[in-house]
PDB file of C-alpha atoms and ligand atoms in Angstrom:
ATOM      1  CA  MET A   1     -14.091  -4.633  17.800  1.00 59.00           C
ATOM      2  CA  GLY A   2     -14.217  -4.360  21.336  1.00 71.00           C
ATOM      3  CA  ARG A   3     -12.579  -2.250  24.380  1.00 85.00           C
ATOM      4  CA  VAL A   4      -8.519  -2.771  24.274  1.00 89.00           C
ATOM      5  CA  GLU A   5      -8.291  -4.134  27.569  1.00 93.00           C
ATOM      6  CA  ALA A   6      -4.631  -3.057  28.322  1.00 97.00           C
ATOM      7  CA  SER A   7      -2.482  -0.393  29.584  1.00 98.00           C
ATOM      8  CA  VAL A   8      -1.172   0.975  26.607  1.00 98.00           C
ATOM      9  CA  LEU A   9       2.232   2.369  26.890  1.00 98.00           C
ATOM     10  CA  ILE A  10       3.514   5.003  24.349  1.00 98.00           C
ATOM     11  CA  PRO A  11       7.404   5.264  24.613  1.00 98.00           C
ATOM     12  CA  ALA A  12       7.683   8.675  22.640  1.00 98.00           C
ATOM     13  CA  ALA A  13      10.659  10.645  24.731  1.00 97.00           C
ATOM     14  CA  GLY A  14      13.544  10.254  22.126  1.00 94.00           C
ATOM     15  CA  ASN A  15      14.767  13.034  19.918  1.00 90.00           C
ATOM     16  CA  GLY A  16      14.298  12.013  16.971  1.00 86.00           C
ATOM     17  CA  GLU A  17      18.163  11.676  15.767  1.00 84.00           C
ATOM     18  CA  ARG A  18      18.355   9.978  12.865  1.00 85.00           C
ATOM     19  CA  LEU A  19      15.138  12.194  11.430  1.00 86.00           C
ATOM     20  CA  GLY A  20      16.650  15.532  12.485  1.00 87.00           C
ATOM     21  CA  LEU A  21      13.768  17.154  12.996  1.00 89.00           C
ATOM     22  CA  GLY A  22      12.556  16.985  16.139  1.00 89.00           C
ATOM     23  CA  PRO A  23      10.999  15.015  18.263  1.00 92.00           C
ATOM     24  CA  LYS A  24       8.839  11.953  16.439  1.00 93.00           C
ATOM     25  CA  ALA A  25       6.136  12.547  18.682  1.00 95.00           C
ATOM     26  CA  PHE A  26       5.451  15.850  17.180  1.00 96.00           C
ATOM     27  CA  LEU A  27       6.032  15.602  13.738  1.00 96.00           C
ATOM     28  CA  ARG A  28       3.494  16.323  11.595  1.00 96.00           C
ATOM     29  CA  VAL A  29       2.243  13.717   8.821  1.00 96.00           C
ATOM     30  CA  GLY A  30      -1.165  13.890   6.749  1.00 95.00           C
ATOM     31  CA  GLY A  31      -2.201  16.242   9.089  1.00 94.00           C
ATOM     32  CA  ARG A  32      -2.048  14.669  12.486  1.00 96.00           C
ATOM     33  CA  THR A  33       1.151  14.298  14.535  1.00 97.00           C
ATOM     34  CA  LEU A  34       2.978  11.108  14.664  1.00 97.00           C
ATOM     35  CA  LEU A  35       1.386  10.878  18.356  1.00 98.00           C
ATOM     36  CA  GLU A  36      -1.949  11.302  17.833  1.00 97.00           C
ATOM     37  CA  TRP A  37      -1.405   8.656  14.391  1.00 97.00           C
ATOM     38  CA  ALA A  38       0.419   5.949  17.144  1.00 97.00           C
ATOM     39  CA  LEU A  39      -2.933   6.612  19.064  1.00 97.00           C
ATOM     40  CA  LEU A  40      -6.028   6.127  16.542  1.00 96.00           C
ATOM     41  CA  PRO A  41      -5.616   2.061  17.143  1.00 95.00           C
ATOM     42  CA  PHE A  42      -6.282   2.315  20.902  1.00 96.00           C
ATOM     43  CA  ARG A  43      -9.033   4.941  20.948  1.00 92.00           C
ATOM     44  CA  GLU A  44     -10.895   2.554  23.187  1.00 91.00           C
ATOM     45  CA  ALA A  45      -8.082   1.306  25.532  1.00 95.00           C
ATOM     46  CA  ALA A  46      -8.952   0.846  28.968  1.00 94.00           C
ATOM     47  CA  GLU A  47      -5.628   3.298  29.631  1.00 98.00           C
ATOM     48  CA  VAL A  48      -3.121   4.794  27.864  1.00 98.00           C
ATOM     49  CA  LEU A  49       0.350   6.555  28.854  1.00 98.00           C
ATOM     50  CA  VAL A  50       2.769   8.246  27.219  1.00 98.00           C
ATOM     51  CA  ALA A  51       6.595   9.132  27.835  1.00 98.00           C
ATOM     52  CA  LEU A  52       7.571  12.640  26.608  1.00 98.00           C
ATOM     53  CA  PRO A  53      10.818  14.228  26.399  1.00 96.00           C
ATOM     54  CA  PRO A  54      11.545  16.064  29.457  1.00 95.00           C
ATOM     55  CA  GLY A  55      10.114  19.491  29.216  1.00 93.00           C
ATOM     56  CA  ALA A  56       7.673  18.609  26.146  1.00 94.00           C
ATOM     57  CA  LYS A  57       4.729  20.486  26.782  1.00 94.00           C
ATOM     58  CA  PRO A  58       1.858  17.571  26.626  1.00 95.00           C
ATOM     59  CA  PRO A  59      -0.390  17.604  23.857  1.00 94.00           C
ATOM     60  CA  GLU A  60      -4.212  19.183  24.334  1.00 93.00           C
ATOM     61  CA  GLY A  61      -7.021  16.554  23.498  1.00 92.00           C
ATOM     62  CA  LEU A  62      -5.743  13.698  23.529  1.00 94.00           C
ATOM     63  CA  ARG A  63      -7.055  10.749  26.159  1.00 94.00           C
ATOM     64  CA  ALA A  64      -3.985   9.966  27.798  1.00 97.00           C
ATOM     65  CA  THR A  65      -1.919  10.882  30.857  1.00 98.00           C
ATOM     66  CA  PHE A  66       1.978  11.926  30.510  1.00 98.00           C
ATOM     67  CA  LEU A  67       4.350  11.257  31.847  1.00 98.00           C
ATOM     68  CA  GLU A  68       8.552  12.597  31.333  1.00 98.00           C
ATOM     69  CA  GLY A  69      10.508   9.639  29.384  1.00 98.00           C
ATOM     70  CA  GLY A  70      14.291   8.468  30.140  1.00 97.00           C
ATOM     71  CA  ARG A  71      17.823   8.594  28.692  1.00 97.00           C
ATOM     72  CA  THR A  72      16.802   5.380  26.611  1.00 97.00           C
ATOM     73  CA  ARG A  73      13.799   3.624  25.540  1.00 98.00           C
ATOM     74  CA  GLN A  74      14.363   1.463  27.902  1.00 98.00           C
ATOM     75  CA  GLU A  75      13.982   3.792  30.717  1.00 98.00           C
ATOM     76  CA  SER A  76      10.954   5.521  29.378  1.00 98.00           C
ATOM     77  CA  VAL A  77       9.047   2.113  29.088  1.00 98.00           C
ATOM     78  CA  ALA A  78      10.092   1.434  32.601  1.00 98.00           C
ATOM     79  CA  ARG A  79       8.874   4.734  34.070  1.00 98.00           C
ATOM     80  CA  LEU A  80       5.591   3.297  32.044  1.00 98.00           C
ATOM     81  CA  LEU A  81       5.303   0.165  32.886  1.00 98.00           C
ATOM     82  CA  GLU A  82       5.522   1.500  37.308  1.00 98.00           C
ATOM     83  CA  ALA A  83       2.627   3.562  36.294  1.00 98.00           C
ATOM     84  CA  ALA A  84       0.565   1.238  34.484  1.00 98.00           C
ATOM     85  CA  SER A  85      -2.601  -0.740  36.503  1.00 98.00           C
ATOM     86  CA  LEU A  86      -3.964  -3.266  34.399  1.00 98.00           C
ATOM     87  CA  PRO A  87      -2.948  -6.983  34.304  1.00 98.00           C
ATOM     88  CA  LEU A  88      -2.196  -6.661  30.245  1.00 98.00           C
ATOM     89  CA  VAL A  89       0.391  -3.991  28.951  1.00 98.00           C
ATOM     90  CA  LEU A  90       1.079  -3.340  25.082  1.00 98.00           C
ATOM     91  CA  VAL A  91       4.269  -1.161  24.077  1.00 98.00           C
ATOM     92  CA  HIS A  92       3.885   0.890  21.312  1.00 98.00           C
ATOM     93  CA  ASP A  93       6.710   2.794  19.160  1.00 98.00           C
ATOM     94  CA  VAL A  94       5.431   6.531  18.527  1.00 97.00           C
ATOM     95  CA  ALA A  95       8.007   5.944  15.248  1.00 97.00           C
ATOM     96  CA  ARG A  96       5.471   3.665  14.260  1.00 98.00           C
ATOM     97  CA  PRO A  97       2.283   5.653  13.092  1.00 97.00           C
ATOM     98  CA  PHE A  98       0.337   2.893  11.208  1.00 97.00           C
ATOM     99  CA  VAL A  99      -1.094   0.063  13.132  1.00 97.00           C
ATOM    100  CA  SER A 100      -4.503  -1.498  12.646  1.00 96.00           C
ATOM    101  CA  ARG A 101      -6.987  -2.719  15.281  1.00 95.00           C
ATOM    102  CA  GLY A 102      -6.411  -6.386  13.572  1.00 96.00           C
ATOM    103  CA  LEU A 103      -2.796  -5.680  14.809  1.00 97.00           C
ATOM    104  CA  VAL A 104      -3.397  -4.868  17.856  1.00 97.00           C
ATOM    105  CA  GLU A 105      -6.011  -7.756  18.437  1.00 97.00           C
ATOM    106  CA  ARG A 106      -3.383  -9.931  17.223  1.00 98.00           C
ATOM    107  CA  VAL A 107      -1.384  -8.939  19.470  1.00 98.00           C
ATOM    108  CA  LEU A 108      -3.488  -8.821  22.587  1.00 98.00           C
ATOM    109  CA  GLU A 109      -4.639 -12.340  21.708  1.00 98.00           C
ATOM    110  CA  ALA A 110      -1.331 -14.590  21.766  1.00 98.00           C
ATOM    111  CA  ALA A 111      -0.655 -12.402  24.543  1.00 98.00           C
ATOM    112  CA  ARG A 112      -3.663 -13.510  26.724  1.00 98.00           C
ATOM    113  CA  THR A 113      -2.392 -16.698  26.341  1.00 98.00           C
ATOM    114  CA  ALA A 114       1.130 -16.906  25.642  1.00 98.00           C
ATOM    115  CA  GLY A 115       1.933 -14.369  28.431  1.00 98.00           C
ATOM    116  CA  ALA A 116       3.923 -12.614  25.824  1.00 98.00           C
ATOM    117  CA  ALA A 117       3.834 -11.890  22.060  1.00 98.00           C
ATOM    118  CA  VAL A 118       5.483  -9.831  19.581  1.00 99.00           C
ATOM    119  CA  PRO A 119       4.230  -9.357  15.581  1.00 99.00           C
ATOM    120  CA  VAL A 120       7.282 -10.203  12.869  1.00 98.00           C
ATOM    121  CA  LEU A 121       7.637 -10.039   9.464  1.00 98.00           C
ATOM    122  CA  PRO A 122       9.775 -11.845   6.840  1.00 98.00           C
ATOM    123  CA  VAL A 123      12.628 -10.051   5.257  1.00 98.00           C
ATOM    124  CA  PRO A 124      12.279  -9.405   1.985  1.00 97.00           C
ATOM    125  CA  ASP A 125      15.829  -8.292   0.803  1.00 98.00           C
ATOM    126  CA  THR A 126      19.040 -10.971   0.502  1.00 98.00           C
ATOM    127  CA  LEU A 127      20.913 -10.561   3.749  1.00 98.00           C
ATOM    128  CA  VAL A 128      24.819 -10.447   3.494  1.00 98.00           C
ATOM    129  CA  ARG A 129      27.531 -10.224   5.919  1.00 97.00           C
ATOM    130  CA  PRO A 130      29.756  -6.815   4.479  1.00 98.00           C
ATOM    131  CA  GLU A 131      33.329  -7.560   4.674  1.00 98.00           C
ATOM    132  CA  GLU A 132      34.768  -4.427   5.029  1.00 96.00           C
ATOM    133  CA  ALA A 133      32.808  -2.628   1.489  1.00 95.00           C
ATOM    134  CA  HIS A 134      31.967  -5.915   0.057  1.00 98.00           C
ATOM    135  CA  TYR A 135      29.749  -8.603  -0.575  1.00 98.00           C
ATOM    136  CA  GLY A 136      30.574 -11.417   2.272  1.00 98.00           C
ATOM    137  CA  GLU A 137      28.360 -14.549   3.398  1.00 98.00           C
ATOM    138  CA  VAL A 138      24.980 -14.526   2.549  1.00 98.00           C
ATOM    139  CA  VAL A 139      22.892 -15.118   5.481  1.00 97.00           C
ATOM    140  CA  PRO A 140      19.484 -17.577   4.734  1.00 97.00           C
ATOM    141  CA  ARG A 141      16.313 -14.778   4.860  1.00 98.00           C
ATOM    142  CA  GLU A 142      14.116 -17.368   6.126  1.00 97.00           C
ATOM    143  CA  GLY A 143      15.731 -17.772   9.364  1.00 97.00           C
ATOM    144  CA  PHE A 144      15.277 -14.389  10.105  1.00 98.00           C
ATOM    145  CA  ARG A 145      12.380 -11.903  11.312  1.00 98.00           C
ATOM    146  CA  LEU A 146      11.935  -8.500  11.601  1.00 98.00           C
ATOM    147  CA  VAL A 147      10.705  -7.054  15.046  1.00 98.00           C
ATOM    148  CA  GLN A 148       7.488  -4.705  15.211  1.00 98.00           C
ATOM    149  CA  THR A 149       5.732  -2.743  18.076  1.00 98.00           C
ATOM    150  CA  PRO A 150       2.731  -3.056  19.838  1.00 98.00           C
ATOM    151  CA  GLN A 151       4.270  -5.823  21.865  1.00 99.00           C
ATOM    152  CA  GLY A 152       2.000  -7.669  24.497  1.00 98.00           C
ATOM    153  CA  PHE A 153       3.336  -9.023  27.837  1.00 98.00           C
ATOM    154  CA  PHE A 154       1.586  -9.557  31.059  1.00 98.00           C
ATOM    155  CA  THR A 155       2.625  -6.469  33.557  1.00 98.00           C
ATOM    156  CA  ALA A 156       3.883  -8.769  36.286  1.00 98.00           C
ATOM    157  CA  LEU A 157       6.909 -10.609  33.871  1.00 98.00           C
ATOM    158  CA  LEU A 158       7.569  -7.073  31.800  1.00 98.00           C
ATOM    159  CA  ARG A 159       8.236  -5.436  35.127  1.00 98.00           C
ATOM    160  CA  GLU A 160      10.212  -8.788  36.075  1.00 98.00           C
ATOM    161  CA  ALA A 161      12.208  -8.447  33.049  1.00 98.00           C
ATOM    162  CA  HIS A 162      12.758  -4.661  33.303  1.00 98.00           C
ATOM    163  CA  ALA A 163      14.451  -5.432  37.174  1.00 98.00           C
ATOM    164  CA  TYR A 164      16.080  -8.363  35.845  1.00 98.00           C
ATOM    165  CA  ALA A 165      17.607  -6.175  33.122  1.00 98.00           C
ATOM    166  CA  ARG A 166      18.463  -3.490  35.270  1.00 98.00           C
ATOM    167  CA  LYS A 167      20.302  -5.686  38.198  1.00 98.00           C
ATOM    168  CA  ARG A 168      22.742  -7.221  35.265  1.00 98.00           C
ATOM    169  CA  GLY A 169      22.690  -3.821  33.258  1.00 98.00           C
ATOM    170  CA  LEU A 170      21.762  -5.118  30.123  1.00 98.00           C
ATOM    171  CA  SER A 171      20.309  -2.750  27.433  1.00 97.00           C
ATOM    172  CA  ALA A 172      17.705  -3.867  24.866  1.00 97.00           C
ATOM    173  CA  THR A 173      16.105  -1.898  21.505  1.00 97.00           C
ATOM    174  CA  ASP A 174      12.560  -3.634  22.496  1.00 98.00           C
ATOM    175  CA  ASP A 175      11.092  -5.208  25.305  1.00 98.00           C
ATOM    176  CA  ALA A 176      10.591  -8.422  23.837  1.00 98.00           C
ATOM    177  CA  GLN A 177      14.438  -9.147  24.572  1.00 98.00           C
ATOM    178  CA  LEU A 178      14.223  -8.264  28.024  1.00 98.00           C
ATOM    179  CA  VAL A 179      11.739 -11.382  28.001  1.00 98.00           C
ATOM    180  CA  ARG A 180      14.156 -13.491  26.617  1.00 98.00           C
ATOM    181  CA  ALA A 181      16.811 -12.680  28.272  1.00 98.00           C
ATOM    182  CA  LEU A 182      14.876 -13.742  31.664  1.00 97.00           C
ATOM    183  CA  GLY A 183      13.621 -16.912  29.686  1.00 98.00           C
ATOM    184  CA  TYR A 184      10.439 -16.768  28.866  1.00 98.00           C
ATOM    185  CA  PRO A 185       9.819 -17.168  25.689  1.00 98.00           C
ATOM    186  CA  VAL A 186       7.517 -14.583  23.590  1.00 98.00           C
ATOM    187  CA  ALA A 187       5.137 -15.590  20.922  1.00 98.00           C
ATOM    188  CA  LEU A 188       5.647 -14.316  17.405  1.00 98.00           C
ATOM    189  CA  VAL A 189       2.053 -13.530  15.219  1.00 98.00           C
ATOM    190  CA  GLU A 190       2.352 -11.746  11.616  1.00 98.00           C
ATOM    191  CA  GLY A 191       2.797  -8.439  11.691  1.00 98.00           C
ATOM    192  CA  GLU A 192       2.349  -5.579   8.936  1.00 98.00           C
ATOM    193  CA  ARG A 193       3.993  -4.180   6.518  1.00 97.00           C
ATOM    194  CA  THR A 194       1.831  -0.534   7.232  1.00 97.00           C
ATOM    195  CA  ALA A 195       3.718  -0.851  10.166  1.00 98.00           C
ATOM    196  CA  PHE A 196       6.906   0.205   9.381  1.00 98.00           C
ATOM    197  CA  LYS A 197       9.031   2.782  11.519  1.00 96.00           C
ATOM    198  CA  VAL A 198       9.181   6.332  10.071  1.00 96.00           C
ATOM    199  CA  THR A 199      13.570   6.023  10.988  1.00 93.00           C
ATOM    200  CA  TYR A 200      15.268   8.336   8.449  1.00 93.00           C
ATOM    201  CA  ARG A 201      14.004  10.861   6.130  1.00 93.00           C
ATOM    202  CA  GLU A 202      12.441   8.893   3.160  1.00 95.00           C
ATOM    203  CA  ASP A 203       9.622   6.965   5.574  1.00 96.00           C
ATOM    204  CA  LEU A 204       7.988  10.576   5.265  1.00 96.00           C
ATOM    205  CA  LEU A 205       7.605   9.744   1.953  1.00 96.00           C
ATOM    206  CA  LEU A 206       5.779   6.482   2.470  1.00 97.00           C
ATOM    207  CA  ALA A 207       4.563   7.910   5.553  1.00 97.00           C
ATOM    208  CA  GLU A 208       2.377  10.686   3.623  1.00 97.00           C
ATOM    209  CA  ALA A 209       1.500   8.309   0.895  1.00 97.00           C
ATOM    210  CA  VAL A 210      -0.480   5.906   4.028  1.00 96.00           C
ATOM    211  CA  ALA A 211      -1.800   8.864   5.896  1.00 96.00           C
ATOM    212  CA  ARG A 212      -3.279   9.983   2.889  1.00 95.00           C
ATOM    213  CA  VAL A 213      -4.995   6.465   1.968  1.00 93.00           C
ATOM    214  CA  TRP A 214      -6.149   6.501   5.570  1.00 92.00           C
ATOM    215  CA  SER A 215      -7.705   9.652   6.401  1.00 90.00           C
ATOM    216  CA  ALA A 216      -9.568   8.242   2.972  1.00 87.00           C
ATOM    217  CA  TRP A 217     -10.527   5.143   4.078  1.00 78.00           C
ATOM    218  CA  PRO A 218     -10.506   4.942   7.986  1.00 64.00           C
ATOM    219  CA  GLN A 219     -12.097   1.253   8.112  1.00 51.00           C
ATOM    220  CA  GLY A 220      -9.073   0.164   6.401  1.00 51.00           C
ATOM    221  CA  ARG A 221      -7.617   0.055   9.500  1.00 60.00           C
TER     222      ARG A 221
HETATM  223  O1  C5P B 301      15.702   5.403  18.455  1.00 83.39           O
HETATM  224  P1  C5P B 301      14.369   4.733  18.367  1.00 83.39           P
HETATM  225  O2  C5P B 301      13.369   4.922  17.356  1.00 83.39           O
HETATM  226  O3  C5P B 301      14.921   3.177  18.174  1.00 83.39           O
HETATM  227  O4  C5P B 301      13.272   4.939  19.089  1.00 83.39           O
HETATM  228  C1  C5P B 301      12.358   3.818  19.414  1.00 83.39           C
HETATM  229  C2  C5P B 301      11.442   4.631  19.803  1.00 83.39           C
HETATM  230  O5  C5P B 301      11.344   5.020  21.740  1.00 83.39           O
HETATM  231  C3  C5P B 301      10.542   6.076  19.802  1.00 83.39           C
HETATM  232  O6  C5P B 301       9.261   5.856  20.053  1.00 83.39           O
HETATM  233  C4  C5P B 301      11.143   6.893  20.809  1.00 83.39           C
HETATM  234  O7  C5P B 301      10.354   7.927  21.048  1.00 83.39           O
HETATM  235  C5  C5P B 301      10.718   6.311  22.081  1.00 83.39           C
HETATM  236  N1  C5P B 301      12.354   7.204  22.867  1.00 83.39           N
HETATM  237  C6  C5P B 301      12.114   6.778  24.436  1.00 83.39           C
HETATM  238  N2  C5P B 301      12.809   7.274  24.941  1.00 83.39           N
HETATM  239  C7  C5P B 301      14.354   7.544  24.550  1.00 83.39           C
HETATM  240  C8  C5P B 301      14.273   7.716  23.470  1.00 83.39           C
HETATM  241  C9  C5P B 301      13.690   7.032  23.048  1.00 83.39           C
HETATM  242  O8  C5P B 301      10.580   6.715  24.431  1.00 83.39           O
HETATM  243  N3  C5P B 301      15.306   8.118  25.491  1.00 83.39           N
END
């Protein structure tokens, strides 16, 4: 697999509130920080920009440019986007430490042709709308997808989407939403179960297990 010809933008400026263990970027799993894991599939990327929490000391020995993040994920991405110098960007949350090169290639390929592409997964569980504390209407899970990162975009398109959101006061949990708000289509590619988001304490158990396997079998990613 060749060089990743894109600016890789890593919003890593969250303070990991739900986890309660400090900023996720610096959380250690299997001997590496989540930031180090998240950067692994982008080792050969042309440009890597990382947003860190204000006041955080940039880690040493990583091939990346560090910026100060904003108050929200969206603001952090907007800052990274300003600094991006290539026509394609990949936006990837530090909270997803295990992404294969195959997934990166799939997203890049689709983004190159469609202008915007994100990885998704089917919903494995039954989906229900709760009515107070009771079981309400079941929502057909076939009609839904779980959205992951990295998400790939033409840099100019994502900049326009962020500018539009700022003007309209829109806030979003990912970048594809902003591109959709602009009216532009976003292609879907197959995601990866191992690219799960470390959000709750239990996720760290899974992360430790994946880290052990991936450390022993680096070709696997
Ligand atoms: O809070 P959540 O897990 O949804 O955050 C998603 C990503 O956005 C994380 O990688 C987090 O570090 C990043 N983030 C950021 N700046 C903020 C808040 C979150 O870069 N102000």
